[in-house]
Coordinates of C-alpha atoms in Angstrom, one line a residue:
M1 CA 2.0 -16.6 16.2
Q2 CA 3.9 -15.5 13.1
L3 CA 2.6 -12.9 10.6
N4 CA 3.4 -12.6 7.0
E5 CA 2.9 -9.8 4.4
R6 CA -0.4 -11.1 3.4
S7 CA -1.8 -11.1 7.0
W8 CA -0.4 -7.6 7.5
A9 CA -2.2 -6.5 4.3
G10 CA -5.4 -7.9 5.7
H11 CA -4.9 -5.8 8.9
V12 CA -4.3 -2.6 6.8
I13 CA -7.4 -3.3 4.7
S14 CA -9.4 -3.7 7.9
W15 CA -8.1 -0.4 9.2
I16 CA -9.1 1.3 6.0
K17 CA -12.5 -0.3 6.1
E18 CA -12.9 0.9 9.6
K19 CA -12.2 4.5 8.6
I20 CA -14.6 4.2 5.7
A21 CA -17.4 2.8 8.0
N22 CA -16.8 5.8 10.3
N23 CA -17.0 8.3 7.4
Q24 CA -13.4 9.3 7.9
S25 CA -12.3 8.7 4.4
I26 CA -13.2 9.8 0.8
F27 CA -12.5 6.3 -0.3
E28 CA -15.3 3.7 -0.7
D29 CA -13.6 0.4 -0.3
A30 CA -10.3 -1.4 0.0
T31 CA -9.7 -4.9 -1.0
N32 CA -7.1 -7.3 -2.2
D33 CA -9.4 -9.7 -4.0
P34 CA -9.3 -9.0 -7.8
G35 CA -6.6 -10.4 -9.9
L36 CA -5.4 -8.2 -12.6
K37 CA -4.5 -9.5 -16.1
T38 CA -1.3 -7.6 -17.1
E39 CA 0.2 -7.1 -20.5
S40 CA 2.6 -9.9 -19.8
G41 CA -0.4 -12.2 -19.7
R42 CA 0.1 -13.0 -16.0
T43 CA -2.5 -12.4 -13.4
K44 CA -1.2 -10.3 -10.5
F45 CA -2.7 -9.3 -7.2
P46 CA -2.1 -5.9 -5.6
D47 CA -1.7 -6.1 -1.9
I48 CA -4.4 -3.4 -1.6
I49 CA -6.8 -1.8 -4.1
L50 CA -8.2 1.5 -3.0
Y51 CA -11.6 2.4 -4.6
L52 CA -13.2 5.7 -5.1
N53 CA -16.4 3.8 -6.3
K54 CA -16.4 0.1 -6.1
V55 CA -19.7 -0.5 -7.8
S56 CA -18.6 1.5 -10.8
G57 CA -15.1 -0.1 -10.7
I58 CA -13.3 3.3 -10.2
V59 CA -10.0 2.5 -8.6
F60 CA -7.9 5.2 -7.0
N61 CA -4.7 3.2 -6.8
G62 CA -3.0 0.0 -5.7
W63 CA -0.5 -0.6 -2.9
E64 CA 2.4 -2.9 -2.5
L65 CA 3.3 -4.0 1.1
K66 CA 6.5 -5.7 2.1
F67 CA 8.3 -6.2 5.4
P68 CA 11.3 -3.9 6.3
D69 CA 13.8 -6.3 4.7
T70 CA 12.6 -5.0 1.4
S71 CA 13.2 -1.3 0.7
A72 CA 10.1 0.8 -0.1
S73 CA 11.9 1.8 -3.3
D74 CA 13.1 -1.7 -4.3
Q75 CA 13.3 -1.8 -8.1
E76 CA 11.6 -5.2 -8.5
M77 CA 8.7 -4.1 -6.3
L78 CA 8.4 -0.8 -8.3
L79 CA 8.3 -2.7 -11.6
N80 CA 5.6 -5.0 -10.2
A81 CA 3.7 -2.0 -8.9
L82 CA 3.9 -0.2 -12.2
E83 CA 2.6 -3.2 -14.1
K84 CA -0.4 -3.4 -11.7
A85 CA -0.9 0.4 -11.9
K86 CA -1.2 0.2 -15.7
A87 CA -3.7 -2.6 -15.4
L88 CA -5.7 -0.4 -12.9
Q89 CA -5.2 2.7 -15.1
S90 CA -4.0 4.5 -12.0
N91 CA -1.5 7.4 -12.0
S92 CA -0.2 6.6 -8.6
F93 CA 0.5 3.8 -6.1
V94 CA 1.9 3.3 -2.6
T95 CA 4.8 1.1 -1.4
W96 CA 5.1 0.5 2.3
N97 CA 7.5 -1.8 4.1
G98 CA 6.2 -1.2 7.6
S99 CA 9.0 1.2 8.4
E100 CA 9.0 3.5 5.4
A101 CA 6.2 4.4 2.9
I102 CA 6.2 6.3 -0.4
I103 CA 3.4 7.6 -2.5
W104 CA 4.5 7.4 -6.1
G105 CA 3.2 9.5 -9.0
I106 CA 3.3 8.2 -12.6
S107 CA 3.8 10.9 -15.3
D108 CA 1.9 11.0 -18.5
D109 CA 0.5 7.4 -18.3
N110 CA 4.1 6.2 -18.9
Y111 CA 4.4 3.1 -16.8
D112 CA 8.2 2.7 -16.5
L113 CA 10.7 3.6 -13.8
N114 CA 11.7 6.8 -15.5
S115 CA 8.1 8.2 -15.1
L116 CA 8.0 7.7 -11.4
T117 CA 8.2 10.6 -8.9
P118 CA 8.0 10.2 -5.2
L119 CA 5.1 12.5 -4.2
K120 CA 5.5 11.9 -0.5
R121 CA 8.0 10.0 1.6
Y122 CA 7.2 8.8 5.1
P123 CA 10.6 8.5 7.0
P124 CA 11.7 5.2 8.2
D125 CA 10.6 4.3 11.7
P126 CA 13.8 3.7 13.7
E127 CA 12.1 1.0 15.8
I128 CA 10.8 -1.0 12.8
T129 CA 14.0 -2.2 11.1
S130 CA 13.6 -6.0 10.6
R131 CA 11.2 -8.6 9.4
N132 CA 10.8 -9.8 13.0
D133 CA 9.5 -6.3 14.1
L134 CA 6.3 -7.1 12.1
A135 CA 6.3 -10.9 11.8
I136 CA 6.4 -11.7 15.5
W137 CA 3.0 -11.0 17.0
D138 CA 4.2 -9.4 20.2
N139 CA 6.5 -7.0 18.3
Y140 CA 3.7 -6.3 15.8
Q141 CA 1.2 -5.4 18.5
K142 CA 3.8 -3.0 20.0
H143 CA 4.1 -1.2 16.6
E144 CA 0.5 -1.4 15.6
P145 CA -0.4 2.2 16.8
K146 CA 2.5 3.7 14.8
L147 CA 1.4 1.6 11.8
K148 CA -2.1 3.0 12.1
A149 CA -0.8 6.5 12.4
T150 CA 1.2 6.1 9.3
L151 CA -1.8 4.7 7.5
N152 CA -3.9 7.8 8.6
S153 CA -1.2 10.1 7.2
I154 CA -1.1 8.2 3.9
L155 CA -4.9 8.2 3.5
N156 CA -5.0 12.0 4.3
D157 CA -2.3 12.7 1.7
L158 CA -4.0 10.5 -0.9
R159 CA -7.2 12.5 -0.3
Q160 CA -5.3 15.6 -1.1
L161 CA -3.8 14.0 -4.1
H162 CA -7.3 13.2 -5.4

């Protein structure tokens, strides 16, 4: 079985929902369902939207997930994430390529590359270096505990950011 970035996003969302169900998170929900109408007129879909209060529509931030063949600081991904963050009215977002993750802060509601500050970097995992490390099911299962540990660290740091 081959995985893709969309299926990996589904796994991450399910792990976040599990933490929420076990009262281990300040966040209320995580999803990838809503499309966001951006200033460009296009509808875009964040890989993950993290909610503080879903009923009230209070979003904490959005996440962009890629496989390790895309850098966690890839400029195209950052521009895409900024456009989505602006639509969400969020002052942060997360990029994660399975190996390395970064929590980005956005200064003064200025949604351009110059306004970005890496608030927290999670160092690259030396064992997750290629697309096949996450796309091939057996490899993915081997790395799953580390991915969950990184997720837990990200959620704890986002809680502190809140």
